[in-house]
Every structure is written in structure tokens, then in C-alpha cells.
Short mmCIF file of C-alpha atoms in Angstrom, two decimals:
data_model
loop_
_atom_site.label_atom_id
_atom_site.label_comp_id
_atom_site.label_asym_id
_atom_site.label_seq_id
_atom_site.Cartn_x
_atom_site.Cartn_y
_atom_site.Cartn_z
CA MET E 1 0.04 -0.01 -0.04
CA ILE E 2 2.85 2.42 0.78
CA LEU E 3 4.39 1.49 -2.75
CA LEU E 4 1.01 2.26 -4.43
CA SER E 5 0.28 5.28 -2.50
CA GLY E 6 1.86 7.70 -4.89
CA CYS E 7 1.02 5.99 -8.18
CA ASP E 8 -1.84 8.40 -9.14
CA ALA E 9 0.22 11.55 -8.55
CA TYR E 10 0.22 12.33 -12.29
CA GLY E 11 -2.96 10.42 -13.12
CA ASP E 12 -5.01 13.52 -14.06
CA MET E 13 -2.69 15.35 -16.30
CA ASN E 14 -5.63 17.15 -17.99
CA SER E 15 -5.97 19.36 -14.86
CA ALA E 16 -2.21 19.87 -14.15
CA THR E 17 -0.93 23.38 -14.30
CA TYR E 18 2.81 24.35 -14.52
CA PRO E 19 4.35 27.80 -15.44
CA VAL E 20 3.60 28.62 -19.15
CA SER E 21 6.26 30.01 -21.41
CA SER E 22 6.29 30.59 -25.12
CA ALA E 23 8.73 30.77 -28.12
CA MET E 24 10.82 33.99 -27.96
CA ALA E 25 11.09 36.39 -30.77
CA PRO E 26 13.85 35.26 -33.18
CA SER E 27 17.17 36.77 -32.88
CA SER E 28 17.64 39.83 -35.23
CA ASP E 29 21.34 40.83 -34.91
CA SER E 30 23.32 37.54 -34.40
CA ARG E 31 25.67 36.36 -37.05
CA MET E 32 23.14 33.37 -37.59
CA ALA E 33 20.33 35.78 -37.86
CA VAL E 34 22.19 37.80 -40.59
CA GLY E 35 23.02 34.71 -42.51
CA VAL E 36 19.46 33.38 -42.39
CA LYS E 37 18.10 36.91 -43.49
CA LEU E 38 20.76 36.67 -46.45
CA ALA E 39 19.39 33.34 -47.52
CA LEU E 40 15.68 34.48 -47.17
CA ALA E 41 16.15 37.77 -48.93
CA LYS E 42 15.64 36.31 -52.59
CA GLN E 43 12.84 34.05 -51.73
CA GLU E 44 9.09 34.38 -51.79
CA GLU E 45 7.06 35.07 -48.62
CA GLY E 46 5.88 31.88 -46.98
CA GLU E 47 8.56 29.58 -48.45
CA SER E 48 11.06 27.66 -46.40
CA GLY E 49 14.68 26.36 -47.21
CA PHE E 50 15.82 22.76 -46.63
CA TYR E 51 19.05 21.05 -46.15
CA LEU E 52 19.16 17.25 -45.84
CA ILE E 53 21.70 15.43 -43.60
CA HIS E 54 22.01 11.61 -43.69
CA GLU E 55 25.54 11.20 -42.47
CA GLY E 56 25.65 10.65 -38.62
CA LEU E 57 28.50 12.79 -37.74
CA SER E 58 27.25 15.78 -39.84
CA ALA E 59 23.94 15.42 -37.97
CA PHE E 60 25.80 15.83 -34.59
CA VAL E 61 27.91 18.70 -35.98
CA ALA E 62 24.72 20.33 -37.18
CA ARG E 63 23.11 20.19 -33.73
CA ALA E 64 26.15 21.32 -31.96
CA ALA E 65 26.79 24.23 -34.25
CA LEU E 66 23.27 25.50 -33.84
CA ILE E 67 23.53 25.41 -30.15
CA GLU E 68 26.90 27.20 -30.26
CA GLU E 69 25.46 30.08 -32.53
CA ALA E 70 22.38 30.49 -30.48
CA GLN E 71 22.04 33.91 -28.76
CA VAL E 72 18.28 34.08 -27.69
CA SER E 73 16.80 30.75 -27.16
CA LEU E 74 17.12 26.91 -27.62
CA ASP E 75 14.10 24.54 -27.51
CA LEU E 76 14.74 20.76 -27.83
CA MET E 77 12.27 17.76 -27.51
CA TYR E 78 13.63 14.26 -27.77
CA TYR E 79 12.53 10.71 -27.18
CA ILE E 80 16.06 9.64 -26.00
CA TYR E 81 18.63 11.88 -24.81
CA SER E 82 21.38 9.73 -23.56
CA ASP E 83 24.23 10.29 -21.12
CA ASP E 84 26.93 9.21 -23.38
CA THR E 85 29.78 11.09 -25.33
CA SER E 86 27.43 12.89 -27.85
CA GLY E 87 24.78 13.69 -24.95
CA ARG E 88 27.45 14.95 -22.70
CA ILE E 89 29.02 17.14 -25.32
CA LEU E 90 25.59 18.79 -26.15
CA THR E 91 24.54 19.20 -22.70
CA ALA E 92 27.95 20.98 -21.98
CA LEU E 93 27.19 23.18 -24.99
CA LEU E 94 23.65 24.00 -23.63
CA LEU E 95 25.24 24.93 -20.35
CA GLN E 96 27.65 27.26 -21.97
CA ALA E 97 24.74 28.72 -24.07
CA ALA E 98 22.70 29.39 -20.89
CA ASP E 99 25.78 31.03 -19.33
CA ARG E 100 25.84 33.65 -22.11
CA GLY E 101 22.07 34.26 -21.69
CA VAL E 102 20.25 31.85 -23.87
CA ARG E 103 17.08 30.50 -22.57
CA VAL E 104 17.03 26.64 -22.80
CA ARG E 105 13.98 24.54 -22.72
CA LEU E 106 14.58 20.71 -23.01
CA LEU E 107 11.68 18.20 -23.05
CA VAL E 108 12.46 14.48 -23.03
CA ASP E 109 10.23 11.33 -22.89
CA ASP E 110 10.23 9.68 -19.60
CA LEU E 111 10.66 6.06 -20.88
CA GLY E 112 13.18 7.04 -23.49
CA THR E 113 15.19 9.22 -21.11
CA ARG E 114 15.71 8.20 -17.50
CA VAL E 115 16.15 11.54 -15.58
CA THR E 116 17.92 9.95 -12.51
CA ASN E 117 21.35 11.80 -12.87
CA PRO E 118 21.82 13.96 -9.76
CA TRP E 119 23.74 16.43 -12.16
CA VAL E 120 20.20 17.09 -13.74
CA ALA E 121 19.24 18.88 -10.61
CA ALA E 122 22.14 21.26 -10.90
CA LEU E 123 21.47 21.91 -14.48
CA GLU E 124 17.91 22.58 -13.99
CA ASN E 125 18.79 25.09 -11.31
CA HIS E 126 20.32 27.33 -13.82
CA PRO E 127 17.96 30.46 -14.11
CA LYS E 128 18.18 30.16 -18.09
CA ILE E 129 17.44 26.30 -18.16
CA GLU E 130 14.29 24.42 -17.83
CA ILE E 131 13.82 20.68 -18.13
CA ARG E 132 10.59 18.89 -18.41
CA VAL E 133 9.55 15.30 -18.73
CA PHE E 134 6.71 14.05 -20.85
CA ASN E 135 4.17 11.64 -19.27
CA PRO E 136 6.31 10.65 -16.46
CA VAL E 137 6.29 7.43 -14.33
CA GLU E 138 6.31 8.90 -10.61
CA GLY E 139 8.60 6.10 -9.18
CA ARG E 140 12.10 6.99 -10.42
CA SER E 141 13.56 3.60 -10.01
CA GLY E 142 13.28 0.08 -8.79
CA LEU E 143 9.93 -1.71 -7.73
CA ARG E 144 7.98 1.48 -7.24
CA ARG E 145 8.36 2.52 -10.93
CA GLY E 146 7.43 -1.03 -12.12
CA VAL E 147 4.41 -0.90 -10.06
CA GLU E 148 3.21 2.34 -11.33
CA GLN E 149 3.97 1.13 -14.90
CA ALA E 150 1.57 -1.72 -14.31
CA MET E 151 -1.10 0.23 -12.55
CA ASN E 152 -1.08 3.05 -15.05
CA PHE E 153 -0.50 1.14 -18.28
CA GLY E 154 -3.23 2.74 -20.29
CA ARG E 155 -1.33 6.14 -19.67
CA ILE E 156 2.28 4.94 -19.55
CA ASN E 157 1.77 3.25 -22.91
CA HIS E 158 1.63 6.48 -24.73
CA ARG E 159 5.17 7.86 -25.45
CA MET E 160 6.55 11.12 -26.99
CA HIS E 161 8.54 9.79 -29.95
CA ASN E 162 9.25 13.39 -31.33
CA LYS E 163 12.61 14.80 -32.28
CA LEU E 164 12.98 18.54 -32.87
CA LEU E 165 15.56 21.32 -32.07
CA VAL E 166 14.65 25.05 -32.76
CA SER E 167 17.58 27.53 -32.45
CA ASP E 168 16.91 31.36 -31.79
CA GLY E 169 13.58 30.89 -33.71
CA LEU E 170 15.45 30.91 -36.86
CA VAL E 171 16.57 27.27 -37.62
CA ALA E 172 14.76 23.83 -36.88
CA VAL E 173 16.18 20.26 -37.17
CA THR E 174 13.69 17.55 -37.21
CA GLY E 175 13.92 13.70 -38.50
CA GLY E 176 14.48 10.43 -36.96
CA ARG E 177 17.54 10.88 -34.84
CA ASN E 178 17.51 10.87 -30.97
CA VAL E 179 20.59 12.21 -29.00
CA ALA E 180 22.83 9.29 -28.59
CA ASP E 181 25.96 7.97 -30.00
CA GLY E 182 24.71 5.25 -32.17
CA TYR E 183 22.59 7.95 -34.26
CA PHE E 184 25.83 9.89 -34.80
CA SER E 185 27.92 6.84 -35.70
CA LYS E 186 29.98 6.38 -32.75
CA SER E 187 28.66 3.07 -31.51
CA GLU E 188 28.99 -0.74 -32.20
CA THR E 189 25.48 -0.41 -33.63
CA GLU E 190 25.06 2.41 -36.06
CA PHE E 191 21.56 3.71 -36.94
CA LEU E 192 21.15 4.91 -40.45
CA ASP E 193 18.88 8.03 -40.42
CA VAL E 194 17.88 11.31 -41.94
CA ASP E 195 17.37 14.91 -40.70
CA VAL E 196 16.18 17.92 -42.37
CA VAL E 197 17.51 21.43 -41.29
CA ALA E 198 14.98 24.05 -42.18
CA ILE E 199 14.77 27.84 -42.07
CA GLY E 200 11.94 30.21 -43.26
CA ALA E 201 8.22 29.91 -42.68
CA VAL E 202 8.14 26.56 -41.27
CA VAL E 203 10.28 27.30 -38.24
CA GLU E 204 7.59 29.30 -36.70
CA GLU E 205 5.14 26.28 -37.01
CA ALA E 206 7.95 24.22 -35.43
CA SER E 207 8.19 26.67 -32.44
CA SER E 208 4.34 26.58 -32.04
CA ILE E 209 4.44 22.67 -31.88
CA PHE E 210 7.13 22.87 -29.18
CA ASP E 211 5.19 25.27 -27.24
CA ASP E 212 2.03 23.17 -27.30
CA TYR E 213 4.01 20.16 -25.82
CA TRP E 214 5.88 22.30 -23.35
CA ASN E 215 2.73 23.94 -22.01
CA SER E 216 0.68 20.72 -21.83
CA GLY E 217 -0.12 19.03 -18.63
CA VAL E 218 1.79 16.05 -19.75
CA ALA E 219 4.95 17.82 -19.60
CA VAL E 220 6.04 17.97 -15.84
CA PRO E 221 9.00 19.88 -14.61
CA VAL E 222 11.96 17.80 -13.62
CA SER E 223 12.05 19.44 -10.25
CA GLU E 224 8.91 17.59 -9.30
CA LEU E 225 10.21 14.22 -10.32
CA LEU E 226 13.78 13.97 -8.85
CA ILE E 227 14.22 12.00 -5.81
CA ALA E 228 16.27 13.76 -3.02
CA ASP E 229 19.84 12.71 -2.87
CA ASP E 230 22.52 12.97 -0.37
CA ASP E 231 24.85 14.46 -2.73
CA THR E 232 24.27 17.95 -4.03
CA PHE E 233 25.88 19.73 -6.80
CA SER E 234 26.30 23.41 -7.27
CA LEU E 235 26.25 25.16 -10.76
CA ALA E 236 29.99 26.14 -10.17
CA ALA E 237 30.94 22.42 -9.59
CA LEU E 238 28.91 21.56 -12.71
CA ARG E 239 30.64 24.18 -14.85
CA ASP E 240 34.07 22.84 -13.56
CA ARG E 241 33.04 19.29 -14.51
CA VAL E 242 31.79 20.47 -18.00
CA GLU E 243 35.16 22.25 -18.59
CA LYS E 244 37.17 19.27 -17.73
CA TYR E 245 34.90 16.85 -19.71
CA LEU E 246 35.24 19.02 -22.76
CA ALA E 247 38.95 19.24 -22.45
CA GLY E 248 39.04 15.39 -22.21
CA GLU E 249 37.09 14.92 -25.22
CA ARG E 250 39.08 17.38 -27.56
CA GLU E 251 40.65 14.50 -29.44
CA THR E 252 37.50 12.65 -30.07
CA GLU E 253 35.89 12.35 -33.47
CA PHE E 254 33.01 14.16 -32.41
CA SER E 255 34.89 17.42 -31.05
CA LYS E 256 37.47 17.03 -34.22
CA ALA E 257 34.61 17.11 -36.64
CA LEU E 258 33.00 20.23 -34.74
CA GLN E 259 36.22 22.07 -34.89
CA LYS E 260 36.79 21.38 -38.51
CA SER E 261 33.15 22.25 -39.47
CA GLU E 262 32.43 25.17 -41.52
CA LEU E 263 28.56 24.87 -41.13
CA ALA E 264 28.41 27.65 -38.63
CA GLU E 265 30.46 30.02 -40.93
CA LYS E 266 28.54 29.09 -43.99
CA LEU E 267 25.30 29.67 -42.25
CA ALA E 268 26.39 33.13 -40.97
CA ALA E 269 27.48 34.05 -44.47
CA GLY E 270 24.37 32.85 -46.04
CA GLU E 271 26.29 30.29 -48.07
CA ILE E 272 24.44 27.09 -47.28
CA THR E 273 22.73 25.72 -50.27
CA PHE E 274 19.11 25.57 -49.03
CA HIS E 275 16.48 24.05 -51.32
CA TRP E 276 13.33 26.21 -51.27
CA GLY E 277 9.69 25.44 -51.30
CA LYS E 278 6.57 25.02 -49.23
CA ALA E 279 6.53 22.83 -46.12
CA THR E 280 4.07 21.62 -43.52
CA ILE E 281 4.84 20.10 -40.11
CA PHE E 282 2.51 17.22 -38.94
CA ALA E 283 2.55 16.56 -35.13
CA ASP E 284 0.16 14.69 -32.86
CA PRO E 285 -1.57 16.98 -30.30
CA PRO E 286 0.16 16.15 -26.86
CA ARG E 287 -3.23 15.35 -25.43
CA LYS E 288 -3.19 12.18 -27.40
CA ALA E 289 -0.91 10.75 -24.76
CA ILE E 290 -3.57 10.90 -21.93
CA ASP E 291 -6.83 11.54 -23.82
CA ARG E 292 -6.60 9.61 -27.02
CA GLU E 293 -10.27 8.68 -27.12
CA ASN E 294 -11.18 12.36 -27.58
CA VAL E 295 -8.51 13.20 -30.11
CA PRO E 296 -10.03 13.00 -33.63
CA VAL E 297 -8.28 10.41 -35.97
CA SER E 298 -8.03 13.29 -38.47
CA GLU E 299 -5.42 15.05 -36.28
CA TYR E 300 -3.10 12.15 -36.31
CA PRO E 301 -0.08 12.66 -38.54
CA GLY E 302 -0.36 9.06 -39.62
CA TYR E 303 -3.84 9.87 -40.92
CA LYS E 304 -2.85 13.10 -42.83
CA LEU E 305 0.29 11.16 -44.28
CA GLU E 306 -1.98 8.31 -45.73
CA LYS E 307 -4.05 10.78 -47.55
CA ILE E 308 -0.84 12.30 -49.08
CA LEU E 309 0.44 8.85 -50.03
CA ARG E 310 -2.89 8.25 -51.91
CA GLN E 311 -2.09 11.41 -54.00
CA SER E 312 1.03 9.65 -55.47
CA ARG E 313 0.87 9.72 -59.23
CA GLN E 314 3.95 7.66 -60.27
CA ARG E 315 6.12 6.35 -57.32
CA LEU E 316 6.34 5.95 -53.71
CA ARG E 317 9.51 5.03 -52.21
CA ILE E 318 9.60 4.38 -48.41
CA THR E 319 12.48 3.92 -46.03
CA ASN E 320 11.02 2.65 -42.67
CA ALA E 321 12.63 1.10 -39.59
CA TYR E 322 9.72 -0.72 -38.30
CA LEU E 323 7.16 -1.75 -40.90
CA ILE E 324 4.15 -3.55 -39.75
CA PRO E 325 1.55 -2.30 -42.24
CA GLY E 326 -1.36 -4.35 -41.23
CA VAL E 327 -4.23 -5.18 -43.55
CA PRO E 328 -5.09 -1.46 -44.19
CA GLY E 329 -1.47 -0.80 -45.12
CA VAL E 330 -1.38 -3.78 -47.39
CA ASP E 331 -4.58 -2.71 -49.00
CA LEU E 332 -3.25 0.97 -49.51
CA PHE E 333 -0.07 -0.13 -51.19
CA SER E 334 -2.05 -2.68 -53.36
CA THR E 335 -4.43 0.16 -54.39
CA LEU E 336 -1.50 2.22 -55.51
CA GLN E 337 0.17 -0.68 -57.43
CA ASP E 338 -3.24 -1.30 -59.22
CA ALA E 339 -3.16 2.44 -60.10
CA SER E 340 0.32 1.78 -61.64
CA ILE E 341 2.05 3.65 -58.95
CA GLN E 342 5.27 1.65 -58.10
CA VAL E 343 5.68 1.16 -54.33
CA ASP E 344 9.16 0.44 -53.06
CA ILE E 345 10.01 -0.16 -49.54
CA LEU E 346 13.31 -0.70 -47.33
CA THR E 347 13.13 -1.81 -43.94
CA ASN E 348 15.24 -3.83 -41.60
CA SER E 349 16.07 -7.48 -41.87
CA LEU E 350 15.97 -9.87 -38.95
CA ALA E 351 19.63 -9.37 -38.77
CA THR E 352 19.28 -5.69 -38.35
CA ASN E 353 16.11 -5.27 -36.50
CA ASP E 354 16.66 -4.34 -32.78
CA VAL E 355 13.26 -5.41 -31.74
CA ALA E 356 12.55 -9.12 -32.62
CA VAL E 357 8.78 -9.02 -31.93
CA VAL E 358 8.56 -6.27 -34.49
CA HIS E 359 10.29 -8.20 -37.23
CA GLY E 360 7.88 -11.27 -36.26
CA ALA E 361 4.95 -9.13 -36.85
CA TYR E 362 6.36 -7.66 -40.08
CA SER E 363 7.17 -11.03 -41.53
CA ARG E 364 3.54 -11.99 -41.80
CA TYR E 365 3.02 -9.20 -44.35
CA ARG E 366 5.90 -9.81 -46.57
CA LYS E 367 4.28 -12.31 -49.02
CA PRO E 368 1.08 -10.09 -49.39
CA LEU E 369 3.12 -7.13 -50.19
CA LEU E 370 5.23 -8.93 -52.82
CA GLN E 371 2.20 -10.44 -54.32
CA SER E 372 0.80 -7.09 -54.82
CA GLY E 373 3.67 -6.03 -56.74
CA VAL E 374 5.59 -4.02 -53.97
CA ARG E 375 9.28 -4.09 -54.39
CA LEU E 376 10.77 -4.99 -51.01
CA TRP E 377 14.31 -4.68 -49.58
CA GLU E 378 15.77 -5.55 -46.06
CA LEU E 379 18.95 -3.79 -44.69
CA ARG E 380 22.12 -5.88 -44.25
CA PRO E 381 24.37 -5.49 -41.16
CA ILE E 382 27.30 -4.47 -43.18
CA ALA E 383 25.53 -1.37 -44.86
CA ASN E 384 27.30 2.00 -44.65
CA GLN E 385 30.83 0.59 -43.64
CA LYS E 386 32.76 2.76 -46.22
CA GLN E 387 31.10 5.96 -44.92
CA ARG E 388 31.56 5.16 -41.33
CA LYS E 389 35.36 4.32 -41.49
CA HIS E 390 36.00 7.87 -42.77
CA TRP E 391 35.80 8.87 -39.12
CA PHE E 392 35.37 5.97 -36.93
CA LYS E 393 37.60 2.97 -36.44
CA GLY E 394 36.36 -0.54 -36.88
CA ASP E 395 33.29 -2.06 -38.17
CA SER E 396 29.69 -1.55 -36.91
CA HIS E 397 26.48 -3.20 -37.11
CA ALA E 398 24.19 -1.29 -39.21
CA THR E 399 20.35 -0.89 -38.41
CA LEU E 400 17.73 1.19 -40.11
CA HIS E 401 16.16 3.96 -38.20
CA ALA E 402 15.12 6.47 -40.86
CA LYS E 403 11.47 7.29 -41.71
CA THR E 404 11.38 9.02 -45.06
CA PHE E 405 8.91 8.88 -48.06
CA VAL E 406 9.82 9.79 -51.66
CA LEU E 407 6.77 10.89 -53.51
CA ASP E 408 6.76 11.16 -57.18
CA ASP E 409 9.52 13.56 -58.11
CA ASP E 410 8.56 16.71 -56.36
CA ARG E 411 7.77 15.84 -52.70
CA ALA E 412 9.22 14.27 -49.74
CA PHE E 413 8.43 13.47 -46.14
CA VAL E 414 11.07 13.25 -43.14
CA GLY E 415 10.00 12.50 -39.71
CA SER E 416 9.83 10.24 -36.66
CA ILE E 417 6.85 8.21 -37.79
CA ASN E 418 7.25 4.36 -38.32
CA LEU E 419 4.64 2.49 -40.21
CA ASP E 420 3.32 0.45 -37.17
CA SER E 421 0.33 0.89 -34.79
CA ARG E 422 2.69 2.10 -31.91
CA SER E 423 3.63 5.18 -34.07
CA ILE E 424 0.24 5.60 -35.70
CA ILE E 425 -1.94 5.08 -32.65
CA GLN E 426 -0.14 5.03 -29.34
CA ASN E 427 2.76 7.58 -29.59
CA THR E 428 2.88 11.21 -30.49
CA GLU E 429 5.16 11.82 -33.64
CA ILE E 430 6.39 14.66 -35.81
CA GLY E 431 7.49 14.88 -39.50
CA MET E 432 7.88 17.56 -42.27
CA LEU E 433 6.35 17.32 -45.68
CA ILE E 434 8.67 19.11 -48.10
CA GLU E 435 7.61 20.35 -51.49
CA ASN E 436 10.94 20.32 -53.30
CA ALA E 437 12.22 18.54 -56.27
CA GLU E 438 16.04 18.50 -55.24
CA ILE E 439 15.28 17.15 -51.67
CA ASN E 440 13.01 14.50 -53.39
CA ARG E 441 16.09 13.68 -55.52
CA GLN E 442 18.44 13.41 -52.71
CA LEU E 443 16.24 11.10 -50.82
CA ASN E 444 15.84 8.98 -53.90
CA VAL E 445 19.79 8.72 -54.35
CA LEU E 446 20.02 7.71 -50.71
CA PHE E 447 17.30 5.07 -51.18
CA GLU E 448 19.33 3.70 -54.10
CA THR E 449 22.48 3.61 -52.08
CA TRP E 450 20.96 1.83 -49.24
CA ILE E 451 19.20 -0.77 -51.55
CA ALA E 452 22.40 -1.67 -53.36
CA PRO E 453 23.09 -5.50 -53.44
CA ASP E 454 26.07 -4.84 -51.02
CA ALA E 455 23.76 -2.90 -48.47
CA ALA E 456 20.39 -4.69 -48.72
CA TRP E 457 18.60 -8.09 -49.55
CA LYS E 458 16.03 -7.88 -52.38
CA LEU E 459 13.11 -10.20 -51.64
CA GLU E 460 11.40 -12.14 -54.42
CA LEU E 461 8.79 -14.97 -54.55
CA GLY E 462 10.10 -18.15 -56.00
CA ASP E 463 8.02 -20.41 -58.22
CA GLY E 464 6.57 -22.23 -55.13
CA GLY E 465 5.55 -18.96 -53.43
CA ASP E 466 8.36 -19.03 -50.89
CA ILE E 467 10.56 -15.89 -50.40
CA THR E 468 14.13 -15.73 -51.49
CA TRP E 469 16.67 -13.13 -50.64
CA HIS E 470 19.07 -11.75 -53.17
CA ALA E 471 22.35 -9.62 -52.83
CA GLU E 472 25.90 -9.54 -53.78
CA ASN E 473 29.25 -10.48 -51.93
CA ALA E 474 32.25 -8.40 -51.62
CA GLN E 475 33.54 -9.66 -55.15
CA GLY E 476 30.13 -8.63 -56.70
CA GLU E 477 28.92 -12.10 -57.13
CA PRO E 478 25.20 -12.95 -56.70
CA ILE E 479 24.03 -14.49 -53.36
CA VAL E 480 20.80 -16.23 -52.97
CA GLU E 481 19.21 -17.17 -49.54
CA THR E 482 16.15 -19.35 -48.79
CA ARG E 483 15.88 -18.26 -45.20
CA GLU E 484 16.34 -15.15 -43.09
CA PRO E 485 19.93 -14.22 -44.11
CA GLU E 486 22.80 -13.66 -41.59
CA THR E 487 20.88 -15.08 -38.60
CA SER E 488 21.07 -17.88 -36.17
CA TRP E 489 18.39 -20.64 -35.85
CA TRP E 490 17.58 -19.05 -32.37
CA HIS E 491 16.87 -15.81 -33.84
CA ARG E 492 14.75 -17.30 -36.58
CA PHE E 493 12.80 -19.44 -34.13
CA LEU E 494 12.28 -16.60 -31.87
CA ALA E 495 10.89 -14.32 -34.44
CA ARG E 496 8.71 -16.96 -35.74
CA LEU E 497 7.50 -17.68 -32.26
CA LEU E 498 6.74 -13.99 -31.49
CA SER E 499 5.05 -13.56 -34.81
CA HIS E 500 1.90 -15.51 -33.39
CA LEU E 501 1.56 -13.17 -30.18
CA PRO E 502 -1.75 -11.00 -30.50
CA ILE E 503 -0.12 -7.73 -29.70
CA GLU E 504 0.21 -5.99 -33.05
CA SER E 505 -1.60 -2.99 -31.81
CA GLN E 506 1.13 -2.53 -29.19
CA ILE E 507 4.19 -2.60 -31.35
#
């Protein structure tokens, strides 16, 4: 009874009230502001500029540079914000930004990011830094946390899967990447992903979405969640720790790449090649996490995305980490194929999928998709090795994390939305629809790179209706497999067993 006594502390978040804050007016005289003005000067009102990033280290540098350049405000929302090399460097840069007067608001998801580090309390005590946790589990650790998860599963099951950074109200970054080493290439497992850097009209829309999440009752100040600790840390001690940490990281690939990067200088000089057009950001309303029954399905990004996909005229190329299309998804892609619209999909293989139960559910739909005419590829663990070795020593195990859509030859979608029930129904998500032929072309080139025979298996149906996997070895010779490639019998058995579980709506 003692353990359960606090379990409902955040049960009624509809009525929760916390201090309200809003996006600040964009910087007007910083060097980043001058550069953005130069870039916008020749464009029509209402247009946005886009810069695509798919290489992991470049994605880290972009975030770090935008934090370093900020003079007014920084707003960040992430499902995962890890306490590893990349996370610590970015956190150190956030502290330095706050020390020079920049207002920092950081929103993280409670299940994706465990806020138990005692240094967080010191960071949150900074007058310019606020940290909030989305849809928190009140018990911070151990049995109590597990008990609340069980007692409040209906609420806890809805997570904030969004990824967004807005710097000075001038530049926004969104896509599939969380803040963790694997998303920036420095890990034994490398997540292949895509981000888009945007300026112009769409940034105001991104700031408005952040405000909606930040000021919702679902976002709880971290000061209300941290358990008292015998150890206390002052801001002075934190600054000393950060300075020593950054000094020790000066020889890492992350720091070297940031030092060599010209992104900040090019942005300030208006020299980044942005591609221009209209853009729309789709995001779930934050109340979906606690009041889904009263949120119209028409407000779901997945619903809006489906309507856009149905407008395709020639082709649809999908890169998606977790693909569980269900019967509606198979019907959608079959309808497009019947209308002579070629549907191509790249997803994870069993060897690269980090969630076996997801692969088990996905595997049920492979034959129906292939029978409808959809062309299907699955990523190989050795994908992207040459690009990685440019910076990081040693091999990695690649896994697909990107969520992109190439629509015909003039539109593209980049975001956090997986094609599964968890993304569409349970979680909150975000994504950007971009109307630009060059961004479309770049994503198409990336798709071709990732489905090359040395990077992905192409699935085909044999004469007997069984699936075969086709690729090439290092010498360019064809390889054909008749069972899940590059896996052990145990992995195949486990995926097959899990495919029978009636839990598709939860994964």
C-alpha cells in the first residue's frame, strides 16, 4: 500500500498546471540571424529552405553548431537523450549557451530518457535552463516504478517519440535521430537515419508545436520528479565538471569534426545551399498521450500522411525502420500498385532489426506485399561501412532507423513516424512534408544507395511462393538465400514464435 500510495500523482494530467512559456522572438542581430536573412532575402514570402543530412557525424555537428550559435533561445524535444559522449557534449554546450544568456528548454520522454542523474538537478537550477519530462512515471527507480507502470499502463503506454531542435527561432532540425552515440555513428550499432535542417516560414510552425507540448499538462517539470539525494551539486561544480569533460574530449571524433566544421560560418555568411519550397509540419496533439479517445483521428499525422500517399501519381519509395503495415497498409499499397504507382520499401532484416517482436509481426505481411507488386528490400548488417570508416575506427552493425517517403519527383517526407500501430495510434510523432524536387532527388539517391546489393537484400517470390533473398558478396557475385539471411536458428525461431503473439496494436 505504501508503494502504491503515490501511483496516481500524475494520473489526471488534464488538470495539471505548470508555468507557461512561449517561443521567444527570433534573434535579429546575431551572425546566424544575418546569415538566415541573407538566405531568405531572395525568396518569396511563406517559403522555407531545406538542407538534408543523412551522415551521422554531420547530424551531430549540425546540432552542436546551432547550439553554439544561439543567442536568444534553444528549444529541444527528444524521445531519447542519452548520457553518453554525444549527449554530454551537447549538454555541456547547452550549459555554455545558458551562461551567455540563452534560454534553454529541454523536453524529454520519461521512458526513453531516465532523468535520474543527480547532475540534472544542478543543470535545472540554472536560471536560464528548464527541463520537463513528458508523461512521467512517478517512481524514479526500482519496484515502485515497475508498480506504477503496471497500475497506469493505459497512460504510460503513450510515449513522445518526437525529435525537434529550434535555435533562436530561426533554424529547426527534425527527423528520426535521437541524441545518442549510435545515431551519430560512434557506436557498435550504427543507426542509419535522416534529418532535415529548415529555415523560413516552417520554423515558426515548429516553435508553435514545441510550445503546445511544453505547456501541456503532460510535460512535468523535472524538479517535481527528482528524488532527493544526499549528494548535492552546485552550478559552479557543474561548470567545472563540464570544462574538464570537454577538455578530455578534444581528441574525439565528435570534437574534431565540430572544430573542422564550416557549417556555422557558412550559415552566418548565407552560403549554405538551401533548397526552397513549401513545407508543412505534422505533429500529434500532446493530449493524445492521456486522452486519445477524444482526439479525432483526423489530427493524427499518420492519417494525414496516408491521404498524401494516396495522392501519389508515379512512385512511392519508403524507408522505414519498423514496418507493420497491417491489412489497411497492404490494401493501401495494393491500391497504389493497381493504379500503376510503383511502391518500393526498404526496412530492417531480422539481422538488423533491434526488436525481434517487430520483425515477427512484419514477417506476416511480406508475401502479401510482394504478391501485390510492391518491391521490398531488407537492410544488411554491413551497410554503410565505407562512410563510417571515414571517421570512426572499426566495423559496426548497421540498423535502419530512418523514416522517409519519396513521393513522385517533387515531394518528400522526413520524420519520426514508423509504419506500425505504436507510431500511428499510441505514440506522439512529428514529421515534415517538403515540396521540393531537389530534396526528393537526394532522398531517392540515398534510397538507391541503401538498397544496393552490397547494402540490402532484395526479396522475391520463388516459383513455389516461398520468399528468397538476393544480394551480392564483396566480389560482386550474386548471393541467394532461402531463409532469413545472416541469422542464427535461435533468432529465426524466436521471430517466428513472436509472430503469433496477438499484440500487433502495441508494437
